[in-house]
Coordinates of C-alpha atoms and ligand atoms in Angstrom, one line a residue:
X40 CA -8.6 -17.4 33.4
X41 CA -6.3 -15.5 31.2
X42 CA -4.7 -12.2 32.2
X43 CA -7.5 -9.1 33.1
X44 CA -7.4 -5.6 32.1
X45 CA -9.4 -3.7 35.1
X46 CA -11.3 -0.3 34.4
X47 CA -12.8 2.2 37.2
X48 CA -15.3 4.3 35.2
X49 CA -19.2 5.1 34.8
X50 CA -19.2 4.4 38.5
X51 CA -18.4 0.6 38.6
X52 CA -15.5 -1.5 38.3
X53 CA -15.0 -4.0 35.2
X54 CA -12.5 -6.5 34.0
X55 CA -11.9 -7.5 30.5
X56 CA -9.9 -10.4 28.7
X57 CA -6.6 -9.8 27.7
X58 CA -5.2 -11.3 24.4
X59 CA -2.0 -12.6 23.4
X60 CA -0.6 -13.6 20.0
X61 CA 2.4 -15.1 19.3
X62 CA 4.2 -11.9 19.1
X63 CA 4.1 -8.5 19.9
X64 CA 1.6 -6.0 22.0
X65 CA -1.6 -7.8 23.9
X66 CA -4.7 -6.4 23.2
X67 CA -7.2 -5.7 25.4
X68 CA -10.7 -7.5 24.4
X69 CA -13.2 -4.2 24.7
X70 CA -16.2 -6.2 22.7
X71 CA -18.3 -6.3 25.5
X72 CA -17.3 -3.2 26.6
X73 CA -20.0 -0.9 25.6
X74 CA -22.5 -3.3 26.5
X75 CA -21.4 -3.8 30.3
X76 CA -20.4 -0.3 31.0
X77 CA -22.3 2.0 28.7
X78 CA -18.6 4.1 27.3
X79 CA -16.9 3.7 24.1
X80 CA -13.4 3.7 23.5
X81 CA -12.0 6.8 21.3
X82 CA -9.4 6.7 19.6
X83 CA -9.2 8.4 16.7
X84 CA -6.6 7.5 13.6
X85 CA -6.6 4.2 15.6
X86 CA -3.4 5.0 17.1
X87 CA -3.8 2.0 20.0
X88 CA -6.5 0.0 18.1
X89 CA -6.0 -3.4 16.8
X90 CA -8.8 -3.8 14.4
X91 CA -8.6 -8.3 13.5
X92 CA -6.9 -10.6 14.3
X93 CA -4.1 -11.5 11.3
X94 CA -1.5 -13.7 10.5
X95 CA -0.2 -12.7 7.4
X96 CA 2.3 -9.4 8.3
X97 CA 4.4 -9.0 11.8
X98 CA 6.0 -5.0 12.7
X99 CA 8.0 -4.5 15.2
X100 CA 8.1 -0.6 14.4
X101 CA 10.6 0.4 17.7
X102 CA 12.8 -2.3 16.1
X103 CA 12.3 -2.2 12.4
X104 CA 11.6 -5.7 12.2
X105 CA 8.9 -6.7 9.1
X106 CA 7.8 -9.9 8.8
X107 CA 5.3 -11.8 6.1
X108 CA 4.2 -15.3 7.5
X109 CA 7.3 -14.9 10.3
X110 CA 9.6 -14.6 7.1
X111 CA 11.9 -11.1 7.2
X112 CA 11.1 -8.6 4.5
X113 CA 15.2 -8.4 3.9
X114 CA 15.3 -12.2 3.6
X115 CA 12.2 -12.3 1.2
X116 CA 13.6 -9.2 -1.0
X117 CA 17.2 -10.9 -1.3
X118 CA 16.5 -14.6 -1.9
X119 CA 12.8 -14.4 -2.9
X120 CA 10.0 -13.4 -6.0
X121 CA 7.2 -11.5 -5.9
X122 CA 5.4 -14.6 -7.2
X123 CA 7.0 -16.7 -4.7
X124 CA 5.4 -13.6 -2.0
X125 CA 2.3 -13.5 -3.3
X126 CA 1.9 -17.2 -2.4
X127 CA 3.2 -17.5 0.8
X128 CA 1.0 -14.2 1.6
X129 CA -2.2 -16.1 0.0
X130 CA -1.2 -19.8 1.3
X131 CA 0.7 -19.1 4.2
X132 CA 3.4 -21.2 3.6
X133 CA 6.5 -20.7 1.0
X134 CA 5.9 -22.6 -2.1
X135 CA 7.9 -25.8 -3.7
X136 CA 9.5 -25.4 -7.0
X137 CA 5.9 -27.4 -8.6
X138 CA 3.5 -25.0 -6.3
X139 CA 5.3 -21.8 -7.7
X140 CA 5.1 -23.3 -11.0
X141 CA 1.7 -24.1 -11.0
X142 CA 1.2 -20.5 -9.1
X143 CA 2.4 -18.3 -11.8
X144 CA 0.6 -20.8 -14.8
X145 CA -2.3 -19.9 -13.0
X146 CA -1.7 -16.1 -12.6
X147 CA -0.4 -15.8 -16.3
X148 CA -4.1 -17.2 -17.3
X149 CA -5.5 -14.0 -16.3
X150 CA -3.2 -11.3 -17.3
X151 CA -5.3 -10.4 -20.7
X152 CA -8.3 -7.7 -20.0
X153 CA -11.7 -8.3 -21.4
X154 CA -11.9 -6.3 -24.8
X155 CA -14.6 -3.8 -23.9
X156 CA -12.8 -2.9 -20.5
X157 CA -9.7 -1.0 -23.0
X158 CA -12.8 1.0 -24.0
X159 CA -12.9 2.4 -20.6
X160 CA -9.1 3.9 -20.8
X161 CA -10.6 6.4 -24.2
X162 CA -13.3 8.0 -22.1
X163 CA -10.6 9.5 -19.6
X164 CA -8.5 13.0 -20.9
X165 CA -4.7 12.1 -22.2
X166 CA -3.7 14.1 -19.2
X167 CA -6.2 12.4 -16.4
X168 CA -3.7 11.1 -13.2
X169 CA -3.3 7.3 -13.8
X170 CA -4.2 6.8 -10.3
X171 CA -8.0 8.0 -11.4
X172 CA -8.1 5.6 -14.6
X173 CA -6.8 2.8 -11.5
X174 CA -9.6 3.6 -9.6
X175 CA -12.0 3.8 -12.6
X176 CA -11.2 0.6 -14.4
X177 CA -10.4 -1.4 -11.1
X178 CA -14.1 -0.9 -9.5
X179 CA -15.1 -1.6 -13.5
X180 CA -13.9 -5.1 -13.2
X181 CA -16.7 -6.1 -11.3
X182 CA -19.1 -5.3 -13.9
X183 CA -17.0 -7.9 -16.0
X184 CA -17.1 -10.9 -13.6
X185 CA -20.3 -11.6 -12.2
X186 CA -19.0 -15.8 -12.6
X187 CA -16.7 -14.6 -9.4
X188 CA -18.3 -12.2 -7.1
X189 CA -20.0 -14.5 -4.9
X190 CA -17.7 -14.0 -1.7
X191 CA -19.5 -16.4 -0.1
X192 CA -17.8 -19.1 -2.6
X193 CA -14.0 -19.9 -1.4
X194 CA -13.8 -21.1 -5.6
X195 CA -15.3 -17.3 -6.4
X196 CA -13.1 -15.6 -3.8
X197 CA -10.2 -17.8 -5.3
X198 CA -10.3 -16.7 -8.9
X199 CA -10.9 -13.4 -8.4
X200 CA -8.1 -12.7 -6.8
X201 CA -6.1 -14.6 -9.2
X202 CA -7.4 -12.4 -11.4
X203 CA -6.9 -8.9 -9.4
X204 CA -3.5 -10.0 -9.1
X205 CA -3.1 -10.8 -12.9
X206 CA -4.6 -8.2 -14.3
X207 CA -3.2 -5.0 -12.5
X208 CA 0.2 -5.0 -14.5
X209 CA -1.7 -4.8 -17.6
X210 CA -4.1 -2.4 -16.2
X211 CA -1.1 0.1 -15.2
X212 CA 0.4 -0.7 -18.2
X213 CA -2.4 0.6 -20.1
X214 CA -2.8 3.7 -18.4
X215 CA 0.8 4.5 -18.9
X216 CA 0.3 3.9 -22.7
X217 CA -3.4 6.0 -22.5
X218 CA -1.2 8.9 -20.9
X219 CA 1.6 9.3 -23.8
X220 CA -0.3 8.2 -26.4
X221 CA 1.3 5.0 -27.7
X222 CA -1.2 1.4 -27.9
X223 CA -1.5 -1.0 -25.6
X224 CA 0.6 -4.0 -25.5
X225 CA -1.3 -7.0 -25.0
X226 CA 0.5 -9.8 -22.4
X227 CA 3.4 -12.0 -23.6
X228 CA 2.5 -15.0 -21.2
X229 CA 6.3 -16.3 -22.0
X230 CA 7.7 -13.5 -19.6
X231 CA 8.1 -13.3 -15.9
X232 CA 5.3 -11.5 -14.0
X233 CA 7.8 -8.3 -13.7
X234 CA 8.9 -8.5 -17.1
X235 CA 5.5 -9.1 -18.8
X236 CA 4.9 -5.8 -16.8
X237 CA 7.7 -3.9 -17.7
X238 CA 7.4 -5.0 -21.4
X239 CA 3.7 -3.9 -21.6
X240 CA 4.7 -0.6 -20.0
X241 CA 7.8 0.1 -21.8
X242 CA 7.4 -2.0 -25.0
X243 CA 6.3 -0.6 -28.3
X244 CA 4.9 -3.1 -31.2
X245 CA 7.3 -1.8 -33.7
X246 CA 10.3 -3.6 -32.7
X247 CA 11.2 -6.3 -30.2
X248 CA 11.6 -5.2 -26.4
X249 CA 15.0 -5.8 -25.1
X250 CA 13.9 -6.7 -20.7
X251 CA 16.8 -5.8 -18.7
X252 CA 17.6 -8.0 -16.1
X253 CA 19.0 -5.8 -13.5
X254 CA 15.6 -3.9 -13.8
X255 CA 13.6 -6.7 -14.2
X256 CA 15.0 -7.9 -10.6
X257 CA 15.4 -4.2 -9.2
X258 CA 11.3 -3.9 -10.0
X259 CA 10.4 -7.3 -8.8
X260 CA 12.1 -6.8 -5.5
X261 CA 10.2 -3.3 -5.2
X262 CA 6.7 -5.4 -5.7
X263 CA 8.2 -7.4 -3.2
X264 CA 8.5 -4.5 -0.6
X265 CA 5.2 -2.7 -1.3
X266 CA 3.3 -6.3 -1.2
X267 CA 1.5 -6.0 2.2
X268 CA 2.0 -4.3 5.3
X269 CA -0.4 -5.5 8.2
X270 CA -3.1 -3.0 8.6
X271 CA -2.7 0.1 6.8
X272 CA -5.3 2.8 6.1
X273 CA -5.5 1.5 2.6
X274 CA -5.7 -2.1 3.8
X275 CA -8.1 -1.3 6.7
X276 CA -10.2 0.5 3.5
X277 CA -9.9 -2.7 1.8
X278 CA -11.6 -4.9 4.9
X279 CA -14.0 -2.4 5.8
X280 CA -15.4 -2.1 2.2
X281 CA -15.3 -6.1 2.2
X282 CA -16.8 -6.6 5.8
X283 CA -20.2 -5.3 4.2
X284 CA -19.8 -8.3 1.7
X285 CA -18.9 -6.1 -1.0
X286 CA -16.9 -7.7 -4.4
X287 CA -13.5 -8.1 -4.4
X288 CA -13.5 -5.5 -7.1
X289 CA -14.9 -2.9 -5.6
X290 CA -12.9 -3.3 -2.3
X291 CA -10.0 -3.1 -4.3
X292 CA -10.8 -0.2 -5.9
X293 CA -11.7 1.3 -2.5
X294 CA -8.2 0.5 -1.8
X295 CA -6.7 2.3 -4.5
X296 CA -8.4 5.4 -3.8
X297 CA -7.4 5.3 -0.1
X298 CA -3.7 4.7 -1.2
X299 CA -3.8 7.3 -3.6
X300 CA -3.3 9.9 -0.3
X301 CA -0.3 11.9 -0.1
X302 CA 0.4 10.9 3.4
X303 CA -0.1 7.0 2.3
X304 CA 1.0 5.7 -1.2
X305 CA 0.8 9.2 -2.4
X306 CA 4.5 9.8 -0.9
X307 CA 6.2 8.0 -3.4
X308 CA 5.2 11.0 -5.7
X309 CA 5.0 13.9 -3.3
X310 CA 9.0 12.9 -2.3
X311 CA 10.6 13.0 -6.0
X312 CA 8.5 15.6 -6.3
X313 CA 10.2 17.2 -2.9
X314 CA 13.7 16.4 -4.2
X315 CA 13.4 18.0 -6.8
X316 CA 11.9 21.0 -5.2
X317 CA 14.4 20.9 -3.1
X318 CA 17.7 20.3 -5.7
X319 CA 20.9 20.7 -4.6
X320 CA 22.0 19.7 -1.1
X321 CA 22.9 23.5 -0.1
X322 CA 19.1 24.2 0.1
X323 CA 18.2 21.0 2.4
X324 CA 18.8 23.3 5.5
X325 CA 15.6 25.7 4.4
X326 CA 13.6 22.8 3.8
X327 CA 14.2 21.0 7.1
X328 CA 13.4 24.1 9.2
X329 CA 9.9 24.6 6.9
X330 CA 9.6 20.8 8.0
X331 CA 9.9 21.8 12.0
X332 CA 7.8 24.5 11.4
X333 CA 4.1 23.7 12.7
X334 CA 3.0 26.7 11.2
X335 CA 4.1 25.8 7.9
X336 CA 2.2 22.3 6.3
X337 CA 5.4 21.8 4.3
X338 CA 6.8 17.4 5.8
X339 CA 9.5 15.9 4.6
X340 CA 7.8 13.6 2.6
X341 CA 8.6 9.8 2.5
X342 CA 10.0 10.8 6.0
X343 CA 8.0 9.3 9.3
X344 CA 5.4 6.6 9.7
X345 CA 2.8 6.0 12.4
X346 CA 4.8 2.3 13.0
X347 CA 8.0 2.7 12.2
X348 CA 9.6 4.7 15.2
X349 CA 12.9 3.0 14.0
X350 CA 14.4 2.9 10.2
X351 CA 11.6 1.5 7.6
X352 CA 13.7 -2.0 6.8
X353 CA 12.0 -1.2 3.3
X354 CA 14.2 1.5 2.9
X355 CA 17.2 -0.4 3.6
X356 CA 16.5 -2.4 1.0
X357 CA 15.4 0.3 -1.3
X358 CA 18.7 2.8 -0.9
X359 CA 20.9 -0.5 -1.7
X360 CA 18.5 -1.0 -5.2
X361 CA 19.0 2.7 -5.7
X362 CA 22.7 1.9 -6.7
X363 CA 22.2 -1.5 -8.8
X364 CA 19.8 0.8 -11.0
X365 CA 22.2 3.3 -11.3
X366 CA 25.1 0.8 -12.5
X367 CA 23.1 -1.8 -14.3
X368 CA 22.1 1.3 -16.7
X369 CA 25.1 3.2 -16.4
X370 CA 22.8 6.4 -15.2
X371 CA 23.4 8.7 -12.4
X372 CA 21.2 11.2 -10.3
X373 CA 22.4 14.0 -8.3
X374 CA 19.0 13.9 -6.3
X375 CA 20.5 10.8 -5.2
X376 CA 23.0 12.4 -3.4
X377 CA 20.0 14.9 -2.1
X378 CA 18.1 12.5 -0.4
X379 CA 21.2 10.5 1.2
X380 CA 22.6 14.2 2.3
X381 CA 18.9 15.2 3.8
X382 CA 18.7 11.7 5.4
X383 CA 21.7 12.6 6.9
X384 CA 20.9 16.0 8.1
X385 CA 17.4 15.0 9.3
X386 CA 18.5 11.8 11.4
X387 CA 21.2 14.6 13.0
X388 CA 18.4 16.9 14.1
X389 CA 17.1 16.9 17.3
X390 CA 13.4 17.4 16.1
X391 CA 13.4 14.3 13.9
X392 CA 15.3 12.4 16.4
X393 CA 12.9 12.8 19.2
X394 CA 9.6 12.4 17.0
X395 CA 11.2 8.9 15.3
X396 CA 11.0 10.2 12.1
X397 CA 12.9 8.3 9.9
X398 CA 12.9 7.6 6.1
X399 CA 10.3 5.1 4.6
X400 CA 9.3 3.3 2.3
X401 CA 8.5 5.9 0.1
X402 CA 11.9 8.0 0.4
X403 CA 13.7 6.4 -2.3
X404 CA 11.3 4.3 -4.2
X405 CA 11.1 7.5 -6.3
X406 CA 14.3 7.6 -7.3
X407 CA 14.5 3.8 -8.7
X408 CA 11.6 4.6 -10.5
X409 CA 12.4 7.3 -12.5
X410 CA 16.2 6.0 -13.2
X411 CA 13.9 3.4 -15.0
X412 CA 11.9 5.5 -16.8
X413 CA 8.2 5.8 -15.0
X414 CA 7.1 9.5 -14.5
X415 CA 6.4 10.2 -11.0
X416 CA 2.5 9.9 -11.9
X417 CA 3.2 6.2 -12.4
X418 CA 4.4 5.8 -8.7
X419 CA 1.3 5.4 -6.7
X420 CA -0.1 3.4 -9.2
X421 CA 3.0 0.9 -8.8
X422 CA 2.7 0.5 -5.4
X423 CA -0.8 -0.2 -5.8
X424 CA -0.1 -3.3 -8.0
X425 CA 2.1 -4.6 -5.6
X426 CA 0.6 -3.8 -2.6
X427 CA -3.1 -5.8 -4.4
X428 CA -1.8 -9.1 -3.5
X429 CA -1.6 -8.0 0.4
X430 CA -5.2 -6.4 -0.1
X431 CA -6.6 -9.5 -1.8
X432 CA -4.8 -11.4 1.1
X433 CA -5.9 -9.3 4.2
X434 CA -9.9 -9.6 2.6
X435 CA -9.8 -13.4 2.3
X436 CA -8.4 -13.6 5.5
X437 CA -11.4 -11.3 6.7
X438 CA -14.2 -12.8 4.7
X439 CA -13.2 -16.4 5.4
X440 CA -13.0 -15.7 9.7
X441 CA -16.4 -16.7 11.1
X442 CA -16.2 -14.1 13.6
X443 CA -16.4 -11.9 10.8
X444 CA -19.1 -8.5 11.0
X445 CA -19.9 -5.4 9.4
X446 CA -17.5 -2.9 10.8
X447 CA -19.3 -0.1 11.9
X448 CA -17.4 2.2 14.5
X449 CA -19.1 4.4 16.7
X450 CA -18.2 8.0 17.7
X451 CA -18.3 10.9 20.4
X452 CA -20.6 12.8 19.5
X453 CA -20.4 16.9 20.3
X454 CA -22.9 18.5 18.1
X455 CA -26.3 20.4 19.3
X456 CA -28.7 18.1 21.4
X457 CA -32.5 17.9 20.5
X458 CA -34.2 20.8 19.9
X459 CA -37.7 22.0 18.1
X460 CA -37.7 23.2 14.7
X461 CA -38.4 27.3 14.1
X462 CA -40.2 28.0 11.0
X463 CA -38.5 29.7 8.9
X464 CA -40.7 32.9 9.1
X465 CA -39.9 32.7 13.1
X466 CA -36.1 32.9 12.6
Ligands
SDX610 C1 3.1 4.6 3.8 O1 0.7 2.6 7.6 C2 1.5 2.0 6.8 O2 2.0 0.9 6.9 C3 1.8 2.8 5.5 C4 2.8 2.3 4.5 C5 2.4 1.0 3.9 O3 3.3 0.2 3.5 O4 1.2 0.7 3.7 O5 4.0 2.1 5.2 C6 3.1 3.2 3.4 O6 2.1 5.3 3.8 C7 4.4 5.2 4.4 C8 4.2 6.7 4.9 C9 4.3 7.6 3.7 N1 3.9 9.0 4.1 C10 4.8 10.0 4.1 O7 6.0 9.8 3.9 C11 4.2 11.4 4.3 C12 5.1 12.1 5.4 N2 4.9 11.5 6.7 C13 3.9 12.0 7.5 O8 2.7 12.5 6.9 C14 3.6 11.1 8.8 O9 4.8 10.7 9.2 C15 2.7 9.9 8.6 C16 1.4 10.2 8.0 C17 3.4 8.9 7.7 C18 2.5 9.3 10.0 O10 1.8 10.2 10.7 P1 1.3 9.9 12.2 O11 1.7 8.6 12.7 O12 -0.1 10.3 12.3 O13 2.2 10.9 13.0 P2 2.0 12.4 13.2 O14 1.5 13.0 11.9 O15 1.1 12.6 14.4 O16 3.5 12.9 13.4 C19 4.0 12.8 14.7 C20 4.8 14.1 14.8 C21 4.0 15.4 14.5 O17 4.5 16.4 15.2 P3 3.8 16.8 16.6 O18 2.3 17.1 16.3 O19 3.9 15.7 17.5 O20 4.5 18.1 17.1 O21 5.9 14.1 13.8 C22 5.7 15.2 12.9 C23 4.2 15.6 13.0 O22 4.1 17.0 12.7 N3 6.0 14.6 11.6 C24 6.7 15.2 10.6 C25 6.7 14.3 9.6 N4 6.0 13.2 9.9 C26 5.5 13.4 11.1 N5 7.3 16.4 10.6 C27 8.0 16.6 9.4 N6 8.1 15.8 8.4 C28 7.4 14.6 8.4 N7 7.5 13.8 7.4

């Protein structure tokens, strides 16, 4: 008999099973819980609640340790491809040179859109947030691939999230092109996952497209980062849509929406945004008092996280790519010197030194991005075709566990308890 956690309540005394896995916090296994003592658990944002069982990302948020299949994020995002990720987060193991091969032949397969599905970008306005045409055109895939959305099929599950994985480059692509008005770029299967990417967004039919490689590698190594990251609110989105047997479409859509959030994916945006409210370092003071103010809902965006209570190792990673952008194409920009001065100040204050705020993921992505030329609407929208491999990975780990169930949480309830109804002329 494995380790006990004992509970006094509801006038009795109960044990339950505790769980280990091969690192980090046991859980306490509460399934029976309800059943043998009548009480729910409550915990509301799911502050102390491990939801599944996973073996695809490890965070160690007091250390800043992030792991994908035991593999360090900083190892991954120095020596690796997002290619190369998005195996070993699908397959669980790193892939040899004829696996990655035969990976990315089977990836570039899929990276066309069905013709009728480019109709859907003309029935959004020029100026609609290209996070809405993700959302839109994402949940319209399923209404393309009906040969796939049988989740019960481990072939079905396979190829459609080949093809989620495929096709949201040209999908962001396109609604970058919707948005300013130039045509769409169909996929040149001869490029790098990245660079087909960055061609399609950035490429123009009129003349040849000249891919950087410094930016090519800066942008893969950014996929790399936003690929997965054990079970986020968009990711928990993603398995709850999915534990009701929904298609992989529409769970990834769900996903998209969820990320969209300000205080999720949506930081990206809301931080450049925040620099350059901000501007020049001699108004950071103002701002970090309006961020200690509780009475004011101004944050420091791209600043805290609910599992990081330690430095975001994505960040690390991100602040060094901030200054091979900024060589590589000889650009410089003084917000850069903004958010390393705020950093600064903030990890100096006492307020963000007790809560654990430091920067995340989001604090600097912003600044990459723009040096290579995506408007801050495009932000989100990146992350989200990075982060679809992790989604696609999390839901086939979820569909294929047998323990798997609808997840339906319960609540405590405080509204009015039964009582008659008063017609109206009584009232
Ligand atoms: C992502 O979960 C993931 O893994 C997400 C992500 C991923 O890869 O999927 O890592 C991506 O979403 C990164 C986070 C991006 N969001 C932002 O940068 C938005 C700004 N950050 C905050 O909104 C906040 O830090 C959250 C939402 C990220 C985390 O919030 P929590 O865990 O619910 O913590 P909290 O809001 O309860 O904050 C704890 C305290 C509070 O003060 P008290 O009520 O205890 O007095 O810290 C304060 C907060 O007011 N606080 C901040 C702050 N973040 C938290 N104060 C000022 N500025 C901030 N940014």
């Amino acid at each position: 008999m494995g380790d006990q956690a004992k509970l006094s309540a509801a006038g009795g005394d109960y044990e339950f099973p505790v769980l280990k896995g091969s690192v980090g916090p046991d859980v306490v296994d509460i399934r029976k819980m309800y059943g043998q003592t009548g009480m729910f658990t409550f915990d509301p944002g799911f502050t102390s609640t491990a939801s599944c069982e996973s073996a695809l990302t490890y965070i160690d948020g007091d250390e800043g340790v992030l792991l994908h299949r035991g593999y360090p994020i900083g190892q991954l995002a120095e020596n690796s491809s997002f290619m190369e990720v998005s195996y070993l987060l699908l397959n669980g193991e790193l892939p040899s040179q004829d696996e990655l091969t035969k990976f990315e032949f089977t990836i570039s397969r899929h990276t066309m859109l069905h013709e009728q599905l480019l109709q859907f970008y003309r029935g959004f306005r020029r100026d609609a947030h290209p996070m809405a045409v993700m959302c839109g055109v994402v949940g319209a895939l399923s209404a393309f691939y009906h040969d796939s959305t049988d989740i019960s099929d481990p072939q079905h599950r396979k190829i459609s999230s080949h093809r989620l994985i495929a096709k949201m480059p040209t999908i962001a692509a396109a609604a970058y092109k919707y948005a300013i008005g130039q045509p769409f770029l169909y996929p040149d299967n001869s490029l790098s996952y990245t660079g087909n990417f960055l061609r399609m967004t950035f490429g123009v039919p009129a003349e040849p497209f000249e891919l950087h490689p410094a930016v090519e590698k800066a942008m893969d190594r950014i996929f790399i980062l936003h690929a997965d990251h054990e079970q986020n609110a968009s990711t928990s989105t993603v398995r709850l849509a999915g534990s009701s047997g929904a298609n992989p479409f529409a769970c990834i859509a769900a996903g998209i929406a969820c990320l969209w959030g300000p205080a999720h994916g949506g930081a990206n945006e809301a931080a450049l945004n925040m620099l350059k409210e901000i501007g020049t370092p001699d108004k950071i003071p103002h701002y970090i008092e309006r961020a200690k103010d509780k009475n004011d809902p101004f944050r420091l965006m791209g600043f805290g996280h609910r599992v990081y209570k330690n430095y975001d190792p994505r960040a690390t990673v991100m602040q060094s790519t901030v200054r091979e952008v900024f060589d590589a194409l000889k650009v410089d920009d003084p917000l850069f010197e903004t958010a390393l001065r705020l950093e600064e100040i903030a990890l100096n204050d006492p307020y963000f030194v007790e809560k654990k705020l430091f920067p995340n993921v989001d604090f600097y992505s912003g600044i990459i991005l723009s040096a290579i030329g995506f408007p801050t609407t495009m932000f989100t929208v990146l992350f989200a075709l990075a982060r679809t491999v992790g989604w696609v990975a999390q839901w086939n780990e979820m569909i294929s566990d047998p323990g798997q169930k609808i997840g339906r949480p319960r609540q405590l309830y405080t509204g009015p308890t039964q009582r008659e109804y008063i017609p109206v002329d009584k009232r």
